[in-house]
Short mmCIF file of C-alpha atoms in Angstrom, two decimals:
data_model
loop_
_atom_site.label_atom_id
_atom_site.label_comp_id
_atom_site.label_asym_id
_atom_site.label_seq_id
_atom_site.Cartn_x
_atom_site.Cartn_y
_atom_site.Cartn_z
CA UNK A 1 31.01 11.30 60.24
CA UNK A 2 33.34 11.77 57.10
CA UNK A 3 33.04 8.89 54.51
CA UNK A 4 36.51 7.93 55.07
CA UNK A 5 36.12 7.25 58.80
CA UNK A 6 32.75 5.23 57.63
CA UNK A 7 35.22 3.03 55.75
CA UNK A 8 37.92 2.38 58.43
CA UNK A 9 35.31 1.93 61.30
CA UNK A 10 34.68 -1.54 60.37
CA UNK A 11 38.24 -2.45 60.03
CA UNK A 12 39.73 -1.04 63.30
CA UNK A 13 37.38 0.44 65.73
CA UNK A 14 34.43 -1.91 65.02
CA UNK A 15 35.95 -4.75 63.45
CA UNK A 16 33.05 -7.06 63.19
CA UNK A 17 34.58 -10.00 64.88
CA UNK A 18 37.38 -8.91 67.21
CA UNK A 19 35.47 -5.90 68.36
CA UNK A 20 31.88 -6.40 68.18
CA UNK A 21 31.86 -10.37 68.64
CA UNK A 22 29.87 -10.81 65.49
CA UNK A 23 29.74 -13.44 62.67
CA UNK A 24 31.59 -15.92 65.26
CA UNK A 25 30.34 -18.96 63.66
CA UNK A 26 32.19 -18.52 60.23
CA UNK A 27 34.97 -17.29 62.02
CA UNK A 28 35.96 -20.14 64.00
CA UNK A 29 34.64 -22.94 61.48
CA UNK A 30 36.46 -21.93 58.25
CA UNK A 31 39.51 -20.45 59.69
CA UNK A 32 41.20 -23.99 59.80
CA UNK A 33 43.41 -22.27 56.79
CA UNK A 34 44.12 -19.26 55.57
CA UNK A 35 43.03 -20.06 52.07
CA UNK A 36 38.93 -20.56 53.39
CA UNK A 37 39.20 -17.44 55.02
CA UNK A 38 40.02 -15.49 52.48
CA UNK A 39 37.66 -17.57 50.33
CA UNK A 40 34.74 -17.31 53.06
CA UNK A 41 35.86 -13.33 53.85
CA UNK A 42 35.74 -12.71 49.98
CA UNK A 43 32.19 -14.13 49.89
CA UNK A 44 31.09 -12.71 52.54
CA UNK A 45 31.79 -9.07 51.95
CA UNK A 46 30.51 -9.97 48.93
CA UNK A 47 27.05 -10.50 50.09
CA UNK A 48 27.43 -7.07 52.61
CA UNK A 49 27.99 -4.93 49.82
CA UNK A 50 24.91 -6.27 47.62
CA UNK A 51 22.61 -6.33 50.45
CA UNK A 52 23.99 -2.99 51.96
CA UNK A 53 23.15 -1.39 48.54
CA UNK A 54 20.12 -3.18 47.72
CA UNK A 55 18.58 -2.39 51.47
CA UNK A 56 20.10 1.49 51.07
CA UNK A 57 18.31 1.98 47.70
CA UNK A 58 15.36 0.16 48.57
CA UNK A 59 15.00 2.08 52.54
CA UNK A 60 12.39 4.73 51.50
CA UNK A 61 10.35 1.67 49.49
CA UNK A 62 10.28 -0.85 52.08
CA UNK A 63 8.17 -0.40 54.63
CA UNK A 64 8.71 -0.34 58.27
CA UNK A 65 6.28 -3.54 59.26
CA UNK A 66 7.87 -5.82 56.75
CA UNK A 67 11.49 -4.75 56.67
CA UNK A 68 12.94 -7.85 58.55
CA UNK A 69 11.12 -10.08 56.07
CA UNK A 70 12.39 -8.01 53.05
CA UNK A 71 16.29 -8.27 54.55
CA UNK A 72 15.52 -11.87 54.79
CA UNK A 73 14.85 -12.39 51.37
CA UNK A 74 17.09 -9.84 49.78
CA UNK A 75 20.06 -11.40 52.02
CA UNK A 76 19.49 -15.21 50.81
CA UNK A 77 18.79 -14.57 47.55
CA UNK A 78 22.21 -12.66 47.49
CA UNK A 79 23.80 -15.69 49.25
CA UNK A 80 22.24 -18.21 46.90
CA UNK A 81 23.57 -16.28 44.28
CA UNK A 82 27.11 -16.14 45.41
CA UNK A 83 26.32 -20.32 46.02
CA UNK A 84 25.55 -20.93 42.65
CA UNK A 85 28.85 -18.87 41.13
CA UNK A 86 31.35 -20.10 43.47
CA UNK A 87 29.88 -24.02 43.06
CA UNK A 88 30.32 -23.04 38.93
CA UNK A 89 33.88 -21.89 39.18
CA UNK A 90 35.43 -22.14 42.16
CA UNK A 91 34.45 -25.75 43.29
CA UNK A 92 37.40 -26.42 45.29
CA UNK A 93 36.43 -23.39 47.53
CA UNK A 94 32.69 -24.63 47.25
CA UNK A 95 34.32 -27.82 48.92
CA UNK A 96 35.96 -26.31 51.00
CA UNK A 97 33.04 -24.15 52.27
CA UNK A 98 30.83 -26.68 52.68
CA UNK A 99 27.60 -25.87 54.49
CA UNK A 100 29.20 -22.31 55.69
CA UNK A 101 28.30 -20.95 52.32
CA UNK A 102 24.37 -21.23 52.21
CA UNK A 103 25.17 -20.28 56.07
CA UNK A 104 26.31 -16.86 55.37
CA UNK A 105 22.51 -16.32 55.20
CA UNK A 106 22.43 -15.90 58.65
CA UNK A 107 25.80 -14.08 59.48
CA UNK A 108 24.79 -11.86 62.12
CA UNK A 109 27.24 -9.24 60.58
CA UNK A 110 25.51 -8.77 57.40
CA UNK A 111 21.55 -8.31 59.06
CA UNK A 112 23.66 -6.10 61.75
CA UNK A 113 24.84 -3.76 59.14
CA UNK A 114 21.22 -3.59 57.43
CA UNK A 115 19.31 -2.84 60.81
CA UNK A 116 21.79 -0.59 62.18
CA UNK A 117 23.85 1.20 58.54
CA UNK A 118 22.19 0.75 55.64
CA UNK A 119 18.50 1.16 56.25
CA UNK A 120 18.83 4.70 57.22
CA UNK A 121 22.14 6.27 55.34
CA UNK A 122 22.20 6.67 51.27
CA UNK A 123 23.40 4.13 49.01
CA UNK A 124 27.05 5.68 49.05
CA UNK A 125 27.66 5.39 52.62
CA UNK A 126 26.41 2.04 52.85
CA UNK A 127 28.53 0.98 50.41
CA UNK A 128 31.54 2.25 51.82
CA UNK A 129 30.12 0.85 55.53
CA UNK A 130 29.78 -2.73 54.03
CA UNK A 131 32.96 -3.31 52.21
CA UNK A 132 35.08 -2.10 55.27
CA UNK A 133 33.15 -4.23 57.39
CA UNK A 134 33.80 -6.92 54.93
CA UNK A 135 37.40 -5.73 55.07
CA UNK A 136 37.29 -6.02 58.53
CA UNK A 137 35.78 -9.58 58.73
CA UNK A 138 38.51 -10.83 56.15
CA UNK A 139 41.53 -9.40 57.58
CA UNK A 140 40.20 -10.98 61.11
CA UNK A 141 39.55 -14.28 59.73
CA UNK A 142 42.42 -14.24 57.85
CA UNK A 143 44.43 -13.37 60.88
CA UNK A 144 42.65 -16.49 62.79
CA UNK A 145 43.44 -18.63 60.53
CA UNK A 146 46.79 -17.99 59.87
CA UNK A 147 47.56 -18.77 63.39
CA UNK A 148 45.71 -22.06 63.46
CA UNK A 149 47.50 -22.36 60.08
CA UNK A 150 50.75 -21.89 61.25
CA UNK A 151 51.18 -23.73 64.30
CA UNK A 152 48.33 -26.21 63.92
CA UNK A 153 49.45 -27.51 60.58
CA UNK A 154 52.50 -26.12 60.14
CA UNK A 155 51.60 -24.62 56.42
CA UNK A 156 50.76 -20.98 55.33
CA UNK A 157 47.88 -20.63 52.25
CA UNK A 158 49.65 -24.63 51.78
CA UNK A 159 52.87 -23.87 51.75
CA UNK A 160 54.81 -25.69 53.83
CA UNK A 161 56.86 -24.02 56.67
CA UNK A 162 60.14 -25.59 57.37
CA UNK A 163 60.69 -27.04 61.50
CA UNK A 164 56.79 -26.06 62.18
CA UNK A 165 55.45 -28.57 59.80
CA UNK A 166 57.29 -31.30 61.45
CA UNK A 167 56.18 -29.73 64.99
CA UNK A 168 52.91 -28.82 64.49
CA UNK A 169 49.39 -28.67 67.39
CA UNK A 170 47.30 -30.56 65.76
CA UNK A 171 44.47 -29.19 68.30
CA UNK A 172 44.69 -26.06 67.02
CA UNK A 173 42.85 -27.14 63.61
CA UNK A 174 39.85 -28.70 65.78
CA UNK A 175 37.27 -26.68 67.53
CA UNK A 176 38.72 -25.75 71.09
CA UNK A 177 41.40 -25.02 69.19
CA UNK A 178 39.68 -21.73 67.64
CA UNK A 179 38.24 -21.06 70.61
CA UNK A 180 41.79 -20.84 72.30
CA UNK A 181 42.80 -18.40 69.09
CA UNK A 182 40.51 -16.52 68.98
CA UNK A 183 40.01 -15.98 73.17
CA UNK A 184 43.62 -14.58 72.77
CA UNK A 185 43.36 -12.46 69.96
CA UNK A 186 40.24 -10.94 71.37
CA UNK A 187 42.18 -10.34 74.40
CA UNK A 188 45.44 -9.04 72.92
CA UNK A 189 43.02 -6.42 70.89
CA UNK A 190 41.08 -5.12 74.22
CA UNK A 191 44.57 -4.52 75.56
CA UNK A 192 45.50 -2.11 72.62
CA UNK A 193 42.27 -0.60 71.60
CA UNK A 194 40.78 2.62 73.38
CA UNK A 195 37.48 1.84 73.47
CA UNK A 196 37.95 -1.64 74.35
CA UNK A 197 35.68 -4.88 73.75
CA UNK A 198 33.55 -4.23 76.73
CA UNK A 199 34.80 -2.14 79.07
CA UNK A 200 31.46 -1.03 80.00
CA UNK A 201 27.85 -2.52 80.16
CA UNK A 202 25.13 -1.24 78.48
CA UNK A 203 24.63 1.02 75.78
CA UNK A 204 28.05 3.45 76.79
CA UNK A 205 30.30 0.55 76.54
CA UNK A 206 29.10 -0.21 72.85
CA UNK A 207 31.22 0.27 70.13
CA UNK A 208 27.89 0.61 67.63
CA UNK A 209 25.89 3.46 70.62
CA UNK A 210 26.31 5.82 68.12
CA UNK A 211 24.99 4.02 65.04
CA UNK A 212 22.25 2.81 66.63
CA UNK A 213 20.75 6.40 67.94
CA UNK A 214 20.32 4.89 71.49
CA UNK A 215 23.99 6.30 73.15
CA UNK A 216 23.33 6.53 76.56
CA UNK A 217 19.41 6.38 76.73
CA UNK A 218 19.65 2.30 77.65
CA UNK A 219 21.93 1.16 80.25
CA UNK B 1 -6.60 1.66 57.27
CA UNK B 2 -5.63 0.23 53.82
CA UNK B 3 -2.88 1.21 52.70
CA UNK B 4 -1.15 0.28 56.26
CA UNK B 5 -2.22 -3.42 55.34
CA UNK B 6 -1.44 -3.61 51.42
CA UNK B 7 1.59 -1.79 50.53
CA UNK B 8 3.66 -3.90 52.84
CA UNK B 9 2.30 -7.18 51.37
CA UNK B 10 2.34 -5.95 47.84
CA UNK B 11 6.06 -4.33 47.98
CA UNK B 12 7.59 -7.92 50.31
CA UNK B 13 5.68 -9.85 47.17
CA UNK B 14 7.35 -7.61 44.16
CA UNK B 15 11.09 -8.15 46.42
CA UNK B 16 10.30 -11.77 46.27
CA UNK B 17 9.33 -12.07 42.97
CA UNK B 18 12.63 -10.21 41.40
CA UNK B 19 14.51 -11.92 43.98
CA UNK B 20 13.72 -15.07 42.45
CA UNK B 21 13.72 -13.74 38.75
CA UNK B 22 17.28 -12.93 39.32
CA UNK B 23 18.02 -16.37 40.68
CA UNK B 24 16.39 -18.42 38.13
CA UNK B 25 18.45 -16.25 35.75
CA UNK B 26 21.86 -17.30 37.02
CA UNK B 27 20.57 -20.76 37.35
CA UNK B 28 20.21 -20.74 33.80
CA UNK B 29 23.98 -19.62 33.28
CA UNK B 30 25.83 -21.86 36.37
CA UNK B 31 23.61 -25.28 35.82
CA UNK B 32 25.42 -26.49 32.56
CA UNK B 33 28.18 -25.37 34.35
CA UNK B 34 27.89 -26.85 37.23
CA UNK B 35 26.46 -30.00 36.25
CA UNK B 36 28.95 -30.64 33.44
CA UNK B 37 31.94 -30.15 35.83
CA UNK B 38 30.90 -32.85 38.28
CA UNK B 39 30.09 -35.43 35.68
CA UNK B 40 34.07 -34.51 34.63
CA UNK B 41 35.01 -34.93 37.75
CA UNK B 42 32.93 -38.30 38.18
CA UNK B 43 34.07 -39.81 35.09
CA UNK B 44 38.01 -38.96 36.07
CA UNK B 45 37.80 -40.69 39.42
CA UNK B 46 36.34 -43.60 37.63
CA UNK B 47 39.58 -43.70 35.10
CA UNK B 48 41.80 -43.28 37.98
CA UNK B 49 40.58 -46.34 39.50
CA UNK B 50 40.43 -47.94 36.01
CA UNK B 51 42.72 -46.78 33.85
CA UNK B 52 42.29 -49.54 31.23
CA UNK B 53 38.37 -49.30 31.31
CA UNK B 54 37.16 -48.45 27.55
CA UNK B 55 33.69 -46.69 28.64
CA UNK B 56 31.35 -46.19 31.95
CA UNK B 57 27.93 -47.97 31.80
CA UNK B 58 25.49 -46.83 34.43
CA UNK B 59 23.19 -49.64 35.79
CA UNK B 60 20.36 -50.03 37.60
CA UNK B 61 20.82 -49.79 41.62
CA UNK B 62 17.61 -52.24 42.04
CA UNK B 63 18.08 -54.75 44.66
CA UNK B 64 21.82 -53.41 45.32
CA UNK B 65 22.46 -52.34 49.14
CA UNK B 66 21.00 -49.27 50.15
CA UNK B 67 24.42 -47.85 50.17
CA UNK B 68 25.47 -47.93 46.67
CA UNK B 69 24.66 -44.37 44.94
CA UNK B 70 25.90 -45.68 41.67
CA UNK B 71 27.03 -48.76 40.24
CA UNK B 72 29.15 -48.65 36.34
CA UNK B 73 30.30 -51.13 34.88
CA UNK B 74 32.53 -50.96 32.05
CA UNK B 75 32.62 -52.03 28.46
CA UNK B 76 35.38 -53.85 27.62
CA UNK B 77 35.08 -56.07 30.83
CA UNK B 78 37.93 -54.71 32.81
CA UNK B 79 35.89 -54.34 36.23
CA UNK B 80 33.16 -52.97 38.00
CA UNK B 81 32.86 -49.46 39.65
CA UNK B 82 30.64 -49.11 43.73
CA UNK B 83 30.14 -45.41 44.63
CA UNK B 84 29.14 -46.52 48.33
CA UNK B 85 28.24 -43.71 51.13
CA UNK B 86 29.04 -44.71 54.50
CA UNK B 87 28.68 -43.76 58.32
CA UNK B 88 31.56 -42.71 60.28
CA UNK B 89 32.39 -40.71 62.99
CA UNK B 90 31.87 -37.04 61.45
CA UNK B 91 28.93 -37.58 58.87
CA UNK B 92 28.91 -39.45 55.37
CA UNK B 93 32.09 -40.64 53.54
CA UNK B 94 32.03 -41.38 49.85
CA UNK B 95 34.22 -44.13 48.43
CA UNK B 96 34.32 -45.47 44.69
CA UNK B 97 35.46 -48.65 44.79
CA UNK B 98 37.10 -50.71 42.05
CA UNK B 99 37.11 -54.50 41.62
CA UNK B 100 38.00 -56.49 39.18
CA UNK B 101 35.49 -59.47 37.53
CA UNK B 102 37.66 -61.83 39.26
CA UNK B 103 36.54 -59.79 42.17
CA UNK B 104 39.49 -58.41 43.50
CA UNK B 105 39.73 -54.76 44.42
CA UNK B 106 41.31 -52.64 41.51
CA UNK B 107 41.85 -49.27 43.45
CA UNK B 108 39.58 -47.36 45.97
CA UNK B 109 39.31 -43.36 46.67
CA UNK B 110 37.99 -41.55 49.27
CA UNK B 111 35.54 -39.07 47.30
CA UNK B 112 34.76 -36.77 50.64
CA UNK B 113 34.39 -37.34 53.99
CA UNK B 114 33.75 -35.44 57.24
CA UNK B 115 36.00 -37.02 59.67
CA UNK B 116 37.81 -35.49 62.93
CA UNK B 117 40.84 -34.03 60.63
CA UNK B 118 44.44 -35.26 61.70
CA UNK B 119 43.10 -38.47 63.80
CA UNK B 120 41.22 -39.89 60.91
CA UNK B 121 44.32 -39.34 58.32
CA UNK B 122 45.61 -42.89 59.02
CA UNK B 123 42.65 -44.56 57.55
CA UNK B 124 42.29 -42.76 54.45
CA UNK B 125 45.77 -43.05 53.63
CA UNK B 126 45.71 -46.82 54.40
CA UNK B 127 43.65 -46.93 51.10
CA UNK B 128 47.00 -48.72 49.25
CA UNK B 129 46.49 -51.81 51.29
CA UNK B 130 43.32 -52.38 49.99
CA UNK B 131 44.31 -52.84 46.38
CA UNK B 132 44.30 -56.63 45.27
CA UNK B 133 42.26 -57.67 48.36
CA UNK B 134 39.24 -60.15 47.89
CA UNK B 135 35.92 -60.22 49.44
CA UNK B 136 37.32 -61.26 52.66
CA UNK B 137 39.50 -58.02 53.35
CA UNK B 138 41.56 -60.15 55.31
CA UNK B 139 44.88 -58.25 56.88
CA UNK B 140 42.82 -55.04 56.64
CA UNK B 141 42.95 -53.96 60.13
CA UNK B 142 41.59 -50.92 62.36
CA UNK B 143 43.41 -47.73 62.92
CA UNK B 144 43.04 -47.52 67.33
CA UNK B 145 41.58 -43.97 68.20
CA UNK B 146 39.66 -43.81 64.70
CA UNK B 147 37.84 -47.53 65.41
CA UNK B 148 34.44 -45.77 64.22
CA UNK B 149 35.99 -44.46 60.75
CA UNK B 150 38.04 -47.67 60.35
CA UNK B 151 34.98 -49.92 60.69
CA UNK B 152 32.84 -47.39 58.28
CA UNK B 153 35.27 -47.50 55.72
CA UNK B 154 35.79 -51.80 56.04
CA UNK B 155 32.11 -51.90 55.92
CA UNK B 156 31.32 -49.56 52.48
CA UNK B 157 34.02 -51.54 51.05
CA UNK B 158 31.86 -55.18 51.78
CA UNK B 159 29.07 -53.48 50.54
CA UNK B 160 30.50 -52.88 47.29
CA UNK B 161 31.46 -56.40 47.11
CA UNK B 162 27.53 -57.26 48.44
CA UNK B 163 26.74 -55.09 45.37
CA UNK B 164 29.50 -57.15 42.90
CA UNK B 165 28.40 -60.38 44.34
CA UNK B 166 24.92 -59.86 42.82
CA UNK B 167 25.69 -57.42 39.64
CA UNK B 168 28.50 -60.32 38.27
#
């Protein structure tokens, strides 16, 4: 697999949330507006491409009986970092955040990449792998929440949009709201892409088979 | 035998140690930071509320009402500042409330809150009608379909007035 194809992967063909259903939790509870997204995407890919690097660099050092602990703590600490610089100079996002931040700790999509990417491919290619599946994460969150943005509250990164703000769902702010979004998108995106959400049980139908060495030897 | 048992446990230790090396390091850097923006940010709500008030004087929250996180009073005599947390539908909501030594409420401000967004908008922006009340809140009235955030609100509001009652 060329490096470039590395790089687009986690944007189109295994976009993180639209594709491989990961990370839902942030997605649906920041996307209220497009400005958290971006803020929460930002942050996010943030963490990836330290703990991508960091887990890459570290994969011959870390042993194989410990390695989930190790992710653990490499992971948080990265997220307590980025905690501790956005709550310095970006408190309005901080705010904004709220308990999502320290919550990144747990994003399915960054422990995904380390298990599956990073822990077995040089520091280069993991780098590459994490900030297009930060890329990918963004630009679907960001696509969420413009939606909800747009017809919800009738604004678009806060500015106003003229008819829609006076006509706006407020339901599409709250919870079932997202749910409703995002149930659409992910079903406007099976319909397009080739390979599909999950056309197929089992290992076949799996957009990561390949990554994970196990294509076709679990079904 | 032992290497299988050590070199895990050593290498997870050294990760942990740097890990929190690195974190005590930008501590060091964000903490003045940090804590000098949200004393800023404190003391400009407070002028907000007051904007004839000379200077902030902490005091003591002993035998105020649990709810009060701070209590200021000021030192040219021009009123008395509640920070009060209270319970509403969604989770804590953070008021300063101003009143006056006549005890009449100077200005209130909703510091944060985690109410159902949209349905509990009338109620925060109802804050106007508070200004100039007394202790008896009367004509304050609840917003129907946001009854739990209306009566949280009412109710840190009394307390800061519990709290004035016995600071005055």
């Amino acid at each position: 697999m060329n490096n470039f194809s590395i790089f687009m992967r986690g944007i189109v063909k295994e976009n993180p949330v639209l594709i491989l259903l990961l990370g839902l939790c942030p997605a649906l509870a920041v996307s209220t507006q497009a400005e958290n997204a971006l803020g929460m995407g930002i942050a996010t890919t943030f963490v990836l491409v330290c703990s991508n690097l960091a887990i890459s660099l570290l994969r011959n050092v870390i042993p194989d009986k410990v390695r989930i602990p190790c992710y653990i703590v490499l992971i948080s600490g990265f997220v307590t970092l980025v905690q501790m610089i956005v709550e310095a100079y970006a408190y309005t996002l901080y705010q904004a955040l709220g308990i999502f931040l320290p919550l990144i700790a747990t994003n399915c999509v960054i422990f995904g990449r380390a298990e599956v990417f990073a822990n077995k491919n040089n520091a280069f290619k993991s780098l590459l792998d994490a900030i297009g599946m930060g890329a990918g994460f963004t630009l679907a969150l960001l696509l969420i929440a413009s939606v909800r943005e747009i017809f919800g509250s009738g604004t678009w990164f806060g500015i106003e949009i003229p008819i829609l703000i006076s006509n706006n769902i407020p339901i599409l702010t709250l919870a079932p709201g997202g749910f409703v979004v995002f149930g659409f998108l992910v079903a406007v995106v099976n319909k397009f892409s080739k390979t599909g959400t999950r056309n197929e049980f089992g290992c076949k139908g799996c957009p990561q088979a390949k990554a994970c060495g196990k294509g076709g030897t679990l079904s | 035998m032992k290497k299988d048992f050590v070199l895990p446990v050593i290498v997870l230790a050294v990760i942990c140690l740097v890990m929190s090396g690195a974190l005590a390091l930008i501590n060091h850097v964000t903490y003045p930071i940090v804590s000098e923006a949200a004393a800023e940010r404190a003391e400009l709500a407070m002028r907000e509320i007051i904007p004839g008030a000379d200077e902030f004087v902490l005091l003591s929250n002993e035998g105020l009402p649990e709810s009060i996180v701070e209590a200021y009073t000021t030192s040219n005599n021009t009123g008395f500042i509640f920070i009060v947390t209270t319970f509403g539908y969604g989770g804590e909501i953070t008021i300063i409330c101003g009143i006056d030594p006549q005890g009449l409420i100077i200005n209130t401000l909703t510091l944060s809150h985690t109410e159902t967004k949209g349905i509990s908008d009338p109620v925060f922006n109802m804050q106007p009608e508070y200004i100039g009340k007394d202790v008896s809140l009367a004509g304050i009235d609840a917003i129907s379909g946001a009854t739990i955030t209306s009566n949280a609100y009412k109710k840190g509001i009394s307390d800061a007035f519990l709290a004035f009652e016995i600071i005055k």
